[in-house]
Short mmCIF file of C-alpha atoms in Angstrom, two decimals:
data_model
loop_
_atom_site.label_atom_id
_atom_site.label_comp_id
_atom_site.label_asym_id
_atom_site.label_seq_id
_atom_site.Cartn_x
_atom_site.Cartn_y
_atom_site.Cartn_z
CA MET A 1 46.99 96.62 65.41
CA LYS A 2 43.90 96.51 63.22
CA GLN A 3 41.76 99.60 63.46
CA THR A 4 38.88 101.46 61.85
CA ASN A 5 37.33 104.83 62.56
CA GLY A 6 34.20 106.93 62.66
CA ILE A 7 33.03 110.26 64.04
CA PRO A 8 33.04 110.43 67.86
CA VAL A 9 30.28 111.97 69.96
CA ASN A 10 30.53 112.43 73.74
CA ILE A 11 33.88 110.56 73.86
CA LYS A 12 35.73 112.49 76.56
CA ALA A 13 38.37 109.85 77.35
CA ASP A 14 39.54 106.52 75.96
CA ILE A 15 36.89 103.81 76.26
CA ILE A 16 37.79 100.13 76.40
CA GLY A 17 35.09 97.51 76.06
CA ARG A 18 34.04 94.14 74.74
CA ILE A 19 32.11 94.10 71.47
CA THR A 20 28.58 92.76 71.49
CA LEU A 21 26.23 92.46 68.55
CA LYS A 22 23.30 91.56 70.79
CA THR A 23 21.16 93.50 73.22
CA LYS A 24 22.43 92.56 76.66
CA ASN A 25 20.72 92.52 80.05
CA ILE A 26 20.92 96.04 81.48
CA PHE A 27 23.00 94.75 84.40
CA ALA A 28 25.63 93.27 82.04
CA ARG A 29 26.27 96.29 79.85
CA LYS A 30 28.86 98.47 81.54
CA ASP A 31 31.87 96.74 79.90
CA GLU A 32 30.09 96.15 76.58
CA ILE A 33 30.30 98.23 73.39
CA LEU A 34 27.21 97.65 71.25
CA VAL A 35 27.71 97.46 67.48
CA LYS A 36 24.39 98.25 65.83
CA ALA A 37 23.51 99.02 62.23
CA ASN A 38 21.17 101.90 61.49
CA ALA A 39 20.99 103.03 65.10
CA SER A 40 18.89 106.10 65.79
CA SER A 41 19.34 106.12 69.57
CA THR A 42 21.76 104.82 72.19
CA PRO A 43 20.40 102.27 74.68
CA SER A 44 21.49 103.09 78.22
CA GLY A 45 24.12 101.23 80.19
CA TYR A 46 26.62 100.41 77.43
CA ALA A 47 30.18 101.77 77.56
CA ALA A 48 29.61 103.10 74.02
CA ILE A 49 27.77 102.44 70.75
CA ILE A 50 29.34 101.91 67.32
CA THR A 51 27.06 102.44 64.34
CA ASN A 52 27.11 103.09 60.61
CA THR A 53 24.23 105.56 60.81
CA GLU A 54 24.30 109.36 60.70
CA LYS A 55 24.65 111.57 63.76
CA PHE A 56 21.68 111.66 66.14
CA SER A 57 20.85 113.38 69.39
CA SER A 58 22.16 111.65 72.51
CA THR A 59 24.18 112.36 75.63
CA LYS A 60 25.72 108.86 75.57
CA PRO A 61 29.15 108.03 74.04
CA TYR A 62 28.93 106.75 70.50
CA VAL A 63 30.78 106.66 67.19
CA TYR A 64 28.80 107.02 63.98
CA GLY A 65 29.60 106.68 60.30
CA VAL A 66 31.66 103.54 60.86
CA LYS A 67 32.03 101.47 57.71
CA ASN A 68 32.36 97.69 57.51
CA LEU A 69 30.54 96.70 60.68
CA GLU A 70 31.08 93.11 59.58
CA HIS A 71 34.69 93.45 60.80
CA PHE A 72 33.39 93.33 64.38
CA ASN A 73 32.78 90.00 66.09
CA GLU A 74 31.02 89.15 69.32
CA GLY A 75 33.74 89.06 72.00
CA ASP A 76 36.33 91.32 70.33
CA VAL A 77 37.82 93.94 72.64
CA VAL A 78 38.41 97.46 71.31
CA LEU A 79 39.57 100.86 72.44
CA ILE A 80 37.75 103.98 71.23
CA ASN A 81 39.70 107.23 71.51
CA GLN A 82 38.65 110.85 71.27
CA LYS A 83 39.56 110.96 67.57
CA GLY A 84 36.98 108.28 66.79
CA GLU A 85 39.65 105.67 66.11
CA ILE A 86 38.54 102.15 67.02
CA ILE A 87 41.58 99.99 67.80
CA PHE A 88 41.21 96.22 68.07
CA LEU A 89 43.08 95.06 71.18
CA TYR A 90 41.81 91.48 71.03
CA GLU A 91 40.14 89.57 68.20
CA ILE A 92 38.23 86.50 69.21
CA LYS A 93 38.84 84.78 65.85
CA SER A 94 42.59 85.46 65.85
CA THR A 95 45.34 83.21 67.17
CA HIS A 96 47.84 86.09 67.43
CA ASN A 97 46.54 88.16 70.34
CA ALA A 98 49.07 89.87 72.61
CA ILE A 99 49.29 92.15 75.62
CA PHE A 100 51.77 95.03 75.16
CA ALA A 101 53.27 95.30 78.63
CA THR A 102 55.30 98.40 77.77
CA GLU A 103 56.72 100.27 74.78
CA ARG A 104 60.01 100.87 76.61
CA CYS A 105 63.06 98.70 75.94
CA ASN A 106 66.62 98.37 77.19
CA HIS A 107 67.83 97.25 73.75
CA ARG A 108 68.01 99.13 70.47
CA CYS A 109 68.01 96.30 67.95
CA ILE A 110 69.03 97.50 64.52
CA MET A 111 66.11 95.62 62.89
CA CYS A 112 63.43 96.31 65.52
CA PRO A 113 60.05 96.68 63.72
CA GLN A 114 58.57 98.65 66.62
CA PRO A 115 61.10 101.22 67.92
CA PRO A 116 60.76 101.76 71.67
CA ILE A 117 59.93 104.97 73.50
CA THR A 118 61.77 106.33 76.55
CA GLU A 119 58.86 107.39 78.78
CA GLU A 120 55.23 106.34 79.19
CA GLU A 121 52.52 105.97 81.77
CA ASP A 122 52.23 102.62 83.48
CA LYS A 123 50.17 100.37 81.18
CA THR A 124 49.53 97.72 83.84
CA PRO A 125 46.12 98.94 85.11
CA PHE A 126 44.93 99.21 81.50
CA ASN A 127 46.26 95.74 80.67
CA LEU A 128 44.68 94.18 83.75
CA LYS A 129 41.35 95.62 82.60
CA LEU A 130 41.95 94.36 79.06
CA ILE A 131 42.69 90.83 80.28
CA SER A 132 39.48 90.82 82.33
CA LEU A 133 37.50 91.45 79.11
CA ILE A 134 39.15 88.76 76.98
CA ASP A 135 37.13 85.61 76.29
CA LYS A 136 37.70 82.93 78.93
CA HIS A 137 38.07 80.23 76.26
CA THR A 138 41.09 81.91 74.63
CA LYS A 139 43.77 79.33 73.89
CA GLU A 140 46.88 81.52 73.68
CA ILE A 141 47.95 85.03 74.68
CA GLY A 142 51.27 86.73 74.03
CA ILE A 143 52.98 89.17 76.37
CA THR A 144 55.30 91.47 74.49
CA GLY A 145 56.63 95.03 74.25
CA GLY A 146 59.04 96.78 74.21
CA GLU A 147 60.67 94.72 76.89
CA PRO A 148 58.04 93.27 79.26
CA THR A 149 60.43 92.74 82.17
CA LEU A 150 60.92 96.52 82.47
CA ILE A 151 57.63 96.65 84.36
CA GLY A 152 59.28 94.58 87.08
CA ASP A 153 57.05 92.46 89.32
CA LYS A 154 53.95 93.84 87.59
CA LEU A 155 54.71 91.31 84.86
CA PHE A 156 53.68 88.60 87.29
CA ASP A 157 50.43 90.47 87.95
CA LEU A 158 49.64 90.17 84.23
CA ILE A 159 50.39 86.45 84.25
CA LYS A 160 48.23 85.87 87.32
CA GLN A 161 45.40 87.89 85.76
CA ILE A 162 45.53 85.66 82.69
CA GLN A 163 45.48 82.61 84.96
CA LYS A 164 42.34 84.00 86.59
CA TYR A 165 40.36 85.04 83.52
CA GLN A 166 41.73 82.68 80.82
CA PRO A 167 42.66 79.59 82.83
CA LYS A 168 43.23 77.38 79.78
CA ALA A 169 45.31 79.87 77.79
CA GLY A 170 48.96 79.28 77.00
CA ILE A 171 51.24 82.29 77.36
CA SER A 172 54.14 83.25 75.10
CA LEU A 173 56.41 85.81 76.80
CA LEU A 174 58.70 87.59 74.34
CA THR A 175 61.68 89.03 76.22
CA ASN A 176 65.38 89.71 75.67
CA GLY A 177 66.04 87.65 78.80
CA VAL A 178 68.42 90.14 80.41
CA LYS A 179 66.36 90.63 83.58
CA PHE A 180 66.37 86.89 84.23
CA ALA A 181 70.12 87.09 84.89
CA ASP A 182 68.77 88.05 88.32
CA LYS A 183 68.06 84.59 89.76
CA SER A 184 65.45 85.92 92.18
CA TYR A 185 63.46 87.41 89.30
CA ALA A 186 63.58 84.12 87.39
CA MET A 187 62.39 82.37 90.55
CA LYS A 188 59.43 84.76 90.86
CA LEU A 189 58.37 83.86 87.31
CA ALA A 190 58.58 80.17 88.15
CA MET A 191 56.52 80.77 91.31
CA CYS A 192 53.61 81.92 89.14
CA ARG A 193 53.31 78.22 88.33
CA HIS A 194 51.62 78.80 85.01
CA HIS A 195 50.64 75.52 83.37
CA ASP A 196 51.60 76.54 79.81
CA LEU A 197 54.16 79.35 79.68
CA GLN A 198 56.96 79.69 77.13
CA ILE A 199 59.65 82.35 77.38
CA ASP A 200 60.87 83.30 73.88
CA VAL A 201 64.29 84.95 73.83
CA PRO A 202 66.10 86.32 70.74
CA ILE A 203 69.74 85.51 70.14
CA PHE A 204 71.55 86.79 67.06
CA SER A 205 75.09 85.42 67.10
CA ASP A 206 77.37 82.92 68.74
CA ILE A 207 79.87 85.77 69.08
CA ALA A 208 79.18 88.09 72.03
CA ASP A 209 80.38 91.28 70.34
CA GLU A 210 78.25 90.61 67.27
CA HIS A 211 75.11 89.97 69.31
CA ASN A 212 75.79 93.10 71.37
CA ARG A 213 76.28 95.25 68.28
CA ILE A 214 72.99 94.06 66.79
CA VAL A 215 70.99 94.69 69.99
CA GLY A 216 72.78 97.96 70.79
CA ALA A 217 73.75 96.92 74.33
CA LYS A 218 76.47 94.86 76.02
CA THR A 219 74.08 92.25 77.34
CA PHE A 220 75.03 88.97 75.63
CA TYR A 221 76.27 87.27 78.77
CA LYS A 222 73.32 88.54 80.84
CA THR A 223 70.98 86.99 78.29
CA ILE A 224 72.94 83.73 78.47
CA GLN A 225 72.82 83.76 82.27
CA GLY A 226 69.10 84.50 82.07
CA LEU A 227 68.59 81.40 79.94
CA TYR A 228 70.44 79.24 82.45
CA ASN A 229 68.47 80.68 85.37
CA LEU A 230 65.18 80.00 83.59
CA ALA A 231 66.33 76.46 82.86
CA LEU A 232 67.34 76.05 86.51
CA PHE A 233 63.71 76.71 87.48
CA ARG A 234 62.46 74.37 84.75
CA GLN A 235 60.84 77.06 82.63
CA ARG A 236 60.05 76.31 78.97
CA ILE A 237 62.31 78.34 76.70
CA GLY A 238 62.24 79.15 73.00
CA LEU A 239 64.98 80.91 71.05
CA ARG A 240 64.34 83.30 68.15
CA ILE A 241 66.78 84.29 65.42
CA VAL A 242 65.93 87.13 63.02
CA ILE A 243 67.77 86.61 59.75
CA HIS A 244 69.28 89.51 57.81
CA LYS A 245 72.50 90.46 56.04
CA GLN A 246 74.43 90.68 59.31
CA THR A 247 73.30 87.35 60.78
CA TYR A 248 72.80 84.87 57.94
CA GLN A 249 76.41 83.82 57.32
CA ARG A 250 76.90 82.29 60.78
CA LEU A 251 73.51 80.60 61.07
CA PRO A 252 75.11 77.09 61.02
CA GLN A 253 77.66 78.10 63.68
CA LEU A 254 74.91 79.68 65.80
CA ALA A 255 72.82 76.51 65.50
CA ASP A 256 75.79 74.44 66.65
CA TYR A 257 76.38 76.84 69.56
CA ILE A 258 72.74 76.51 70.61
CA TYR A 259 72.88 72.71 70.50
CA HIS A 260 76.00 72.51 72.65
CA ASN A 261 75.07 75.23 75.15
CA PHE A 262 71.27 75.17 75.37
CA PRO A 263 70.15 71.58 74.78
CA PHE A 264 67.27 72.28 77.20
CA VAL A 265 65.40 74.71 74.90
CA SER A 266 61.97 73.63 73.71
CA GLN A 267 62.28 75.14 70.25
CA VAL A 268 64.36 77.35 68.00
CA ALA A 269 62.66 79.64 65.48
CA PHE A 270 64.32 81.31 62.49
CA LEU A 271 62.48 84.49 61.45
CA GLN A 272 62.40 86.35 58.18
CA MET A 273 62.85 90.08 58.90
CA GLU A 274 59.95 92.54 58.94
CA THR A 275 61.03 95.64 57.01
CA THR A 276 59.53 98.42 59.11
CA GLY A 277 60.72 100.56 62.02
CA TYR A 278 64.50 100.45 62.51
CA ALA A 279 64.71 97.69 59.91
CA GLU A 280 63.46 100.09 57.27
CA THR A 281 65.80 102.83 58.49
CA ASN A 282 68.78 100.45 58.25
CA LEU A 283 67.56 98.59 55.20
CA ASN A 284 70.73 98.99 53.13
CA GLU A 285 72.77 97.34 55.88
CA LEU A 286 70.22 94.60 56.59
CA TRP A 287 68.27 93.55 53.51
CA ILE A 288 69.12 90.34 51.72
CA ASP A 289 66.79 88.34 49.53
CA PRO A 290 65.71 85.35 51.67
CA TYR A 291 66.44 83.09 48.72
CA ASP A 292 70.11 84.05 49.00
CA TYR A 293 70.50 82.66 52.53
CA ASN A 294 68.71 79.38 51.84
CA GLU A 295 71.87 77.29 52.10
CA GLU A 296 72.87 78.68 55.50
CA LEU A 297 69.28 78.41 56.76
CA LYS A 298 69.00 74.82 55.55
CA GLN A 299 72.22 73.81 57.28
CA ALA A 300 71.14 75.45 60.56
CA VAL A 301 67.60 74.02 60.53
CA LEU A 302 68.67 70.47 59.71
CA LEU A 303 71.55 70.57 62.21
CA LEU A 304 69.14 71.34 65.05
CA SER A 305 66.29 69.15 63.87
CA ASN A 306 68.51 66.13 63.28
CA ARG A 307 69.76 66.49 66.84
CA GLY A 308 66.27 66.40 68.28
CA ILE A 309 65.58 70.12 68.85
CA CYS A 310 62.16 71.34 67.67
CA THR A 311 62.88 73.82 64.88
CA ARG A 312 60.60 76.24 63.07
CA ILE A 313 60.77 78.83 60.32
CA TYR A 314 58.59 81.92 60.76
CA ASN A 315 57.41 84.56 58.27
CA ALA A 316 58.73 82.68 55.21
CA GLN A 317 57.12 81.97 51.85
CA LEU A 318 56.94 78.30 50.89
CA CYS A 319 57.95 78.89 47.28
CA VAL A 320 61.22 80.54 48.38
CA LEU A 321 62.32 77.80 50.79
CA PRO A 322 64.31 74.73 49.72
CA ASP A 323 62.29 71.52 49.52
CA GLU A 324 64.28 69.97 52.38
CA ILE A 325 63.11 72.50 54.98
CA ARG A 326 59.70 73.58 53.71
CA GLU A 327 58.02 71.32 56.28
CA PHE A 328 59.44 73.49 59.12
CA ALA A 329 57.60 76.63 57.95
CA VAL A 330 54.76 77.81 60.20
CA ASN A 331 52.01 80.39 59.60
CA SER A 332 53.19 82.97 62.10
CA ILE A 333 52.36 86.48 60.86
CA SER A 334 49.61 88.25 62.80
CA ASP A 335 46.33 88.37 60.86
CA TRP A 336 46.16 92.15 60.72
CA LYS A 337 49.55 92.53 59.01
CA ASP A 338 49.58 89.41 56.83
CA THR A 339 49.30 89.79 53.07
CA TYR A 340 49.96 88.04 49.75
CA LEU A 341 51.19 89.25 46.37
CA PRO A 342 48.88 89.23 43.33
CA GLU A 343 50.81 86.28 41.87
CA CYS A 344 49.97 84.26 44.99
CA GLU A 345 46.28 84.18 44.05
CA GLU A 346 46.68 81.17 41.77
CA CYS A 347 49.17 79.31 43.98
CA LYS A 348 48.10 75.79 45.03
CA LEU A 349 49.89 76.22 48.37
CA ARG A 350 48.43 79.57 49.36
CA ASN A 351 46.31 78.12 52.17
CA GLN A 352 49.39 76.49 53.68
CA CYS A 353 51.74 79.43 53.17
CA GLY A 354 52.29 82.13 55.80
CA GLY A 355 52.38 84.93 53.22
CA LEU A 356 54.42 88.02 54.02
CA PHE A 357 54.27 91.12 56.16
CA ALA A 358 52.25 93.95 54.67
CA SER A 359 55.27 96.18 55.37
CA ASN A 360 57.37 93.87 53.16
CA HIS A 361 55.27 94.55 50.08
CA LYS A 362 58.11 96.60 48.59
CA HIS A 363 60.92 94.45 49.96
CA HIS A 364 60.46 90.75 49.35
CA SER A 365 62.15 87.92 47.53
CA ILE A 366 62.24 88.19 43.76
CA HIS A 367 61.88 84.40 43.71
CA ILE A 368 58.24 84.32 44.84
CA ASN A 369 56.45 82.20 42.24
CA PRO A 370 53.12 80.38 42.53
CA TYR A 371 52.92 76.60 42.57
CA LEU A 372 50.49 75.78 39.78
CA GLU A 373 50.40 72.04 40.46
CA ASP A 374 49.33 70.25 43.62
CA ILE A 375 52.24 69.16 45.79
CA THR A 376 52.59 68.14 49.41
CA ALA A 377 53.80 70.89 51.74
CA SER A 378 52.68 69.89 55.20
CA ALA A 379 53.57 72.38 57.89
CA CYS A 380 55.24 70.84 60.93
CA VAL A 381 53.12 70.10 63.97
CA TYR A 382 54.61 70.02 67.47
#
């Protein structure tokens, strides 16, 4: 997550609040964090003050010496900790906001960019508070982890809280799908009756043992059963496939398997790997230049698309993709970890290209080259 920092004063515990750049009515301040340049005092009633000024005398919580106040926007939600770190939990101008239901996971995927932890305090009360602070006009919110279903029925509390405070927002739930092998749990999700919910489930091979080896658990058939249970209750499902050295060769076979076994899915997304976390640890076994799997990716994408299944490519650079499938590429990398190479500055397609993960700055295709002439590269719209 994006963060900045300053020097904390009177911060005795984590503070979560909504950013305001305006002076609010005293009765509407308790959940607000005021961002004020050149502050010399702290108005009462705010959860905290963030300022770029020097230290001053006050008994109220504040953080001073914060640079780049222009990074804050009215309606952002941040957490301030005792170290003076200011962590952006929600950015009003971003389209990639997510609720982290838990950092625990029942898989150990060899390319996981965010390795799970084994124990933690229940995040649900914190997340319910966070959701209550998010702007009511938000169009989309992700629920992710870890594995969100490990919080059990509390997952449905999060969904209902979003329904209450962001009634128009679509929800993308990223899960390994294993828990939905329990039909009653899948039914409980359906009973939330959310108007715009998509359950995104990763699948890595059409061969059970291969999928199980990649995720570090013997759960292939539970994931498959979970998909069928979700379909039984008419839930919208997306499939995600992370491409690396151990998955790329069977992409066409996996696409064919998906078409014949899951014709009910709403979309299939092929993802370029993020080289951090376990992916960085296992880089020698996983890394392949994305250019080198273009043929397999093209076959898989066109096989699904030609058969009427919505297909997307995430995290890819337009200049690396074959012409035939460039239209399927979508800007998908979260704002705070999206970057471009120096050679991308002069590219005519930069505004249409998704760029690359900041963590991939050292590990990226050697075939990234700017387009110096105007060409058509319209991203697909669904």
